[in-house]
XYZ file of C-alpha atoms in Angstrom:
368
model
C -9.638 0.245 -13.774
C -12.559 0.633 -16.196
C -11.377 -2.505 -17.996
C -9.674 -4.408 -15.209
C -12.509 -4.342 -12.653
C -16.007 -5.236 -13.815
C -17.340 -4.288 -10.379
C -15.772 -0.819 -10.640
C -17.306 -0.321 -14.097
C -20.788 -1.420 -13.004
C -20.670 0.718 -9.855
C -19.609 3.729 -11.938
C -22.594 3.284 -14.282
C -25.073 3.105 -11.411
C -23.517 5.949 -9.386
C -23.696 8.350 -12.345
C -26.929 6.880 -13.787
C -25.365 6.133 -17.160
C -27.893 4.578 -19.566
C -27.337 1.027 -20.735
C -26.678 -0.370 -17.258
C -28.025 -3.669 -15.939
C -28.636 -5.045 -12.444
C -25.645 -6.665 -10.738
C -24.098 -7.685 -7.431
C -20.389 -7.942 -6.639
C -19.043 -10.318 -3.993
C -15.838 -10.803 -2.043
C -17.277 -13.618 0.081
C -17.796 -16.779 -1.987
C -20.411 -18.174 0.407
C -22.516 -15.033 0.013
C -22.227 -15.352 -3.769
C -23.276 -19.008 -3.643
C -26.302 -18.180 -1.507
C -27.314 -15.299 -3.769
C -26.917 -17.135 -7.060
C -29.137 -20.035 -5.993
C -32.197 -17.754 -6.078
C -31.132 -15.131 -8.613
C -32.778 -16.647 -11.693
C -31.117 -16.138 -15.087
C -27.657 -14.670 -14.550
C -24.250 -14.050 -16.057
C -21.435 -15.062 -13.676
C -18.101 -13.363 -14.250
C -14.742 -12.968 -12.549
C -14.702 -9.461 -11.093
C -11.584 -8.581 -13.086
C -10.212 -9.332 -16.525
C -8.623 -12.773 -16.362
C -7.375 -13.539 -19.843
C -10.825 -13.934 -21.390
C -11.712 -16.821 -19.067
C -14.607 -17.520 -16.797
C -17.751 -15.806 -18.150
C -20.838 -18.047 -18.274
C -24.536 -17.268 -18.781
C -27.227 -19.427 -17.175
C -30.864 -19.288 -18.306
C -33.231 -20.380 -15.526
C -36.344 -21.183 -17.556
C -37.235 -24.796 -16.722
C -38.278 -25.492 -13.137
C -37.447 -29.188 -13.395
C -33.806 -28.322 -14.190
C -33.368 -25.832 -11.344
C -31.430 -28.086 -8.969
C -28.983 -29.105 -11.678
C -28.702 -25.507 -12.865
C -27.933 -24.271 -9.354
C -25.158 -26.865 -9.061
C -23.715 -25.599 -12.340
C -23.967 -22.007 -11.115
C -22.140 -22.903 -7.906
C -19.381 -24.615 -9.865
C -18.991 -21.514 -11.995
C -18.861 -19.168 -8.994
C -16.005 -21.209 -7.495
C -14.140 -21.504 -10.808
C -14.484 -17.783 -11.647
C -13.341 -16.727 -8.188
C -10.280 -18.964 -8.520
C -9.341 -17.154 -11.741
C -9.305 -13.840 -9.850
C -7.593 -14.964 -6.631
C -4.365 -15.501 -8.533
C -4.163 -11.740 -9.256
C -4.973 -10.312 -5.824
C -5.188 -6.711 -7.058
C -8.914 -5.912 -6.661
C -11.363 -6.201 -3.763
C -14.196 -8.220 -5.319
C -13.933 -11.745 -6.719
C -17.272 -12.344 -8.442
C -19.770 -10.233 -10.386
C -23.254 -11.664 -10.914
C -25.381 -9.803 -13.452
C -28.862 -10.239 -14.806
C -28.698 -12.241 -18.020
C -29.549 -10.341 -21.201
C -29.755 -11.496 -24.797
C -29.719 -9.713 -28.138
C -27.286 -8.675 -30.853
C -23.737 -7.664 -29.938
C -21.640 -4.836 -31.381
C -18.660 -2.704 -30.381
C -18.268 1.074 -30.156
C -14.682 2.410 -30.058
C -13.992 6.060 -29.289
C -10.781 8.083 -29.248
C -10.713 10.958 -26.750
C -8.508 13.761 -25.496
C -10.571 14.043 -22.305
C -12.930 16.648 -23.762
C -13.835 15.701 -27.354
C -14.325 12.259 -28.837
C -14.084 10.656 -32.256
C -16.476 7.717 -32.457
C -15.381 5.029 -34.891
C -18.029 3.101 -36.855
C -19.943 0.376 -34.981
C -18.367 -3.048 -35.505
C -19.789 -6.490 -34.923
C -17.393 -9.043 -33.482
C -18.025 -12.808 -33.435
C -16.568 -14.170 -30.182
C -17.580 -17.826 -30.567
C -15.075 -20.128 -32.249
C -17.445 -22.047 -34.518
C -20.143 -21.219 -37.072
C -23.668 -20.430 -35.850
C -22.267 -18.806 -32.659
C -21.425 -22.103 -30.960
C -18.327 -23.285 -29.150
C -16.199 -21.504 -26.550
C -15.833 -17.732 -26.507
C -12.458 -16.379 -27.542
C -10.727 -13.157 -28.505
C -12.841 -12.840 -31.662
C -13.059 -14.827 -34.889
C -13.897 -11.935 -37.202
C -15.794 -8.699 -37.628
C -18.024 -6.824 -40.054
C -18.864 -3.191 -40.740
C -20.971 -1.499 -43.385
C -22.489 -0.442 -45.623
C -20.457 2.652 -44.813
C -19.986 3.533 -41.120
C -23.024 1.490 -40.028
C -24.163 -2.077 -39.385
C -27.083 -3.799 -41.161
C -29.023 -4.362 -37.919
C -28.314 -1.109 -36.041
C -30.254 2.141 -36.506
C -28.596 5.551 -36.452
C -30.605 6.340 -33.315
C -29.196 3.252 -31.546
C -25.686 4.105 -32.702
C -26.143 7.639 -31.345
C -27.408 6.335 -27.995
C -24.378 4.047 -27.749
C -21.980 6.932 -28.418
C -23.746 8.993 -25.734
C -23.231 6.145 -23.237
C -19.510 6.226 -24.031
C -19.402 10.020 -23.701
C -21.161 9.945 -20.330
C -18.865 7.129 -19.160
C -15.789 9.216 -19.931
C -17.267 12.228 -18.104
C -18.132 10.076 -15.074
C -14.740 8.359 -15.059
C -12.848 11.644 -15.092
C -15.025 13.073 -12.297
C -14.605 9.915 -10.236
C -10.821 9.596 -10.593
C -9.814 13.231 -11.082
C -7.546 12.552 -14.055
C -7.859 13.321 -17.769
C -8.645 10.221 -19.823
C -6.608 10.253 -23.025
C -6.709 7.490 -25.618
C -9.199 4.798 -26.508
C -12.298 3.538 -24.734
C -14.206 0.637 -26.259
C -17.645 -0.554 -25.242
C -18.936 -4.041 -25.931
C -22.653 -3.496 -26.400
C -25.699 -5.649 -26.877
C -28.980 -4.465 -28.358
C -31.438 -5.928 -25.846
C -35.033 -5.410 -24.753
C -33.673 -2.420 -22.787
C -32.183 -0.863 -25.940
C -28.394 -0.359 -26.266
C -26.931 -2.163 -23.240
C -23.321 -2.024 -22.058
C -21.741 -5.430 -21.422
C -18.075 -4.532 -20.819
C -15.535 -1.750 -21.294
C -12.018 -1.989 -22.726
C -9.424 0.775 -22.333
C -7.980 0.011 -25.792
C -8.956 -0.867 -29.339
C -10.654 -4.203 -29.868
C -8.982 -6.892 -31.940
C -10.067 -7.572 -34.663
C -12.624 -4.711 -34.440
C -9.963 -2.074 -35.046
C -9.104 -3.577 -38.465
C -12.565 -2.894 -39.818
C -12.879 0.503 -38.168
C -9.587 1.791 -39.577
C -10.391 0.333 -42.995
C -13.340 2.765 -43.060
C -11.341 5.808 -41.892
C -10.500 8.637 -44.267
C -7.854 10.394 -42.224
C -4.421 10.060 -40.660
C -4.530 7.847 -37.567
C -1.207 9.231 -36.314
C -2.554 12.782 -36.579
C -5.649 11.745 -34.600
C -3.535 10.096 -31.879
C -1.216 13.122 -31.590
C -4.229 15.451 -31.399
C -5.712 13.325 -28.591
C -2.447 13.442 -26.633
C -2.185 17.223 -27.094
C -5.816 17.966 -26.215
C -6.877 19.297 -29.630
C -8.952 16.441 -31.000
C -11.803 18.751 -31.997
C -9.574 20.337 -34.668
C -8.894 17.097 -36.566
C -10.525 16.602 -39.957
C -11.659 13.071 -40.770
C -14.492 11.131 -42.372
C -15.536 7.543 -42.969
C -15.908 5.757 -46.288
C -19.390 5.416 -47.703
C -20.719 2.711 -49.991
C -18.335 -0.064 -48.907
C -18.278 -2.924 -46.405
C -15.366 -4.582 -44.614
C -15.057 -8.162 -43.361
C -12.214 -9.603 -41.302
C -11.675 -13.257 -40.392
C -9.242 -14.916 -38.019
C -7.514 -18.154 -38.992
C -6.649 -20.269 -35.956
C -5.102 -23.688 -35.295
C -7.481 -26.316 -33.959
C -7.240 -26.334 -30.169
C -7.636 -22.588 -29.705
C -8.750 -21.169 -27.281
C -8.730 -23.826 -24.542
C -5.955 -26.207 -25.673
C -3.269 -23.772 -26.700
C -0.462 -26.276 -26.236
C -2.226 -28.433 -28.819
C -2.451 -25.419 -31.133
C 1.202 -24.454 -30.713
C 4.056 -25.208 -33.116
C 1.939 -25.872 -36.238
C 3.130 -24.824 -39.689
C 1.187 -22.289 -41.777
C 1.682 -21.526 -45.479
C 0.095 -18.706 -47.469
C -0.295 -18.030 -51.176
C 0.379 -14.302 -50.836
C 0.260 -13.650 -54.587
C -3.284 -15.020 -54.777
C -4.315 -13.160 -51.627
C -3.030 -9.845 -52.986
C -4.660 -10.461 -56.371
C -8.005 -10.921 -54.602
C -7.518 -7.594 -52.819
C -7.185 -8.950 -49.269
C -4.711 -7.976 -46.572
C -3.121 -10.351 -44.048
C -2.279 -9.243 -40.496
C 0.027 -11.517 -38.514
C -0.911 -12.432 -34.976
C 0.212 -15.382 -32.882
C 2.900 -16.723 -35.238
C 6.678 -16.710 -35.437
C 8.843 -17.082 -38.534
C 11.300 -19.982 -38.415
C 13.453 -20.840 -41.425
C 11.093 -19.195 -43.867
C 8.041 -20.946 -42.389
C 5.377 -19.567 -40.056
C 4.809 -21.491 -36.808
C 1.774 -20.976 -34.592
C 2.116 -19.878 -30.969
C -1.275 -21.196 -29.850
C -3.642 -18.253 -30.404
C -5.148 -16.533 -33.459
C -2.496 -16.957 -36.122
C -3.487 -14.418 -38.789
C -6.388 -12.133 -39.587
C -7.538 -11.457 -43.142
C -9.296 -8.222 -44.123
C -11.209 -7.329 -47.272
C -13.079 -4.187 -48.315
C -15.776 -4.519 -50.964
C -18.834 -2.868 -52.466
C -21.332 -5.376 -51.035
C -21.296 -8.135 -48.453
C -21.853 -10.733 -51.172
C -18.825 -9.614 -53.181
C -16.566 -9.124 -50.132
C -17.602 -12.487 -48.663
C -16.667 -14.405 -51.802
C -13.240 -12.746 -51.991
C -12.315 -13.236 -48.344
C -13.346 -16.889 -48.383
C -11.079 -17.445 -51.391
C -8.267 -15.677 -49.558
C -8.699 -17.727 -46.394
C -8.705 -20.922 -48.453
C -5.192 -19.937 -49.582
C -3.943 -20.226 -45.994
C -3.120 -23.844 -45.148
C -1.227 -26.084 -42.766
C 0.549 -29.250 -43.924
C 0.601 -30.741 -40.423
C -2.562 -29.525 -38.653
C -6.158 -28.401 -39.101
C -6.818 -24.676 -39.381
C -10.270 -23.312 -38.651
C -12.138 -20.108 -39.392
C -15.771 -19.045 -39.352
C -17.300 -19.350 -42.787
C -20.566 -17.711 -41.716
C -19.102 -14.291 -40.806
C -20.222 -11.759 -43.415
C -22.503 -14.314 -45.080
C -26.068 -13.493 -46.033
C -27.662 -16.068 -43.730
C -25.982 -14.784 -40.560
C -26.542 -11.114 -41.410
C -30.236 -11.747 -42.040
C -30.462 -13.555 -38.699
C -28.893 -10.569 -36.933
C -31.434 -8.255 -38.559
C -34.337 -10.462 -37.413
C -32.960 -10.697 -33.867
C -32.492 -6.924 -33.697
C -36.006 -6.259 -34.961
C -37.414 -8.552 -32.264
C -35.688 -6.813 -29.321
C -36.242 -3.392 -30.891
C -40.006 -3.955 -30.915
C -39.877 -4.766 -27.187
C -37.722 -1.867 -26.016
C -39.687 0.641 -28.073
C -42.949 -0.716 -26.616
C -41.486 -0.305 -23.123
C -40.315 3.235 -23.795
C -43.663 4.303 -25.212
C -45.275 3.215 -21.919
C -42.647 4.615 -19.574
C -41.364 1.143 -18.642
C -37.813 1.482 -19.972
C -35.986 1.641 -16.651
């Protein structure tokens, strides 16, 4: 429920006053949603349940002369998002309308036995298909972590606040439902002018976020999972690698994510000897092997992971590895900017900007 129903998750945060929450309204009646959204200002409009990664749009209401056109676009989105949910018929609400927030995104994944948690390092995903964060959102085109179990733009204090939000969510969820939560809870966060802000929950590892997180783990994942199941997670010994970074990149056929039929049935070849020599690992995704060749199934075909001493060194190696993955009959795409200096420096600047605002608000008691 915490992943399936966005309305349930938002209501839980407000009922138990969990930090990181934002203003929202959930609607069953489409006409009520249309009336509300026309005067709601800048909003994010979402299907009220998970619907295969479809249907989330953010509208910034900043130019008065565009308001009529913007309201028409909002109305179109409300109808489209509600249609995505109607096909499921398993939750009460159809639409969630939230205040729009902006900032720098990151993911916190925790493993729990219902009492203790192990928080994995913060990971930054890149959900837009093309460089410079443009194009449609998808399942994730790559992730970064480091140096060590950190991110370049996130402070330890912000990381700690994010973990506390996850801890309080698990406590609230177990009180609300009356069952022990065992397994993984992931939070998609954004560092905004409110501080660490929760965007969505997932009751599982993120993909490809889990690649980077486990690349940093010194410990036995199976032992951790068994300890969580048996309620003895606090006894597990583990640590995270220091002094290294990890970058992962997805390689996808052109057409993904919206034209998956176009992206299906394409051939992929890989120079595995070169990839291994460069110290990268390849994880197979939406592909099938046919007659010794790999054929795409329409989604992210493979993900490549590298661990290095610095972002500069790791970036050069993973780009060389990705260039060894080709298609003789189609165009493959990946994001060249992930892990690059220019994008990381931009994230740091963006984080510093919102950090200055939320700290100013907190100093003056205006953080609510």
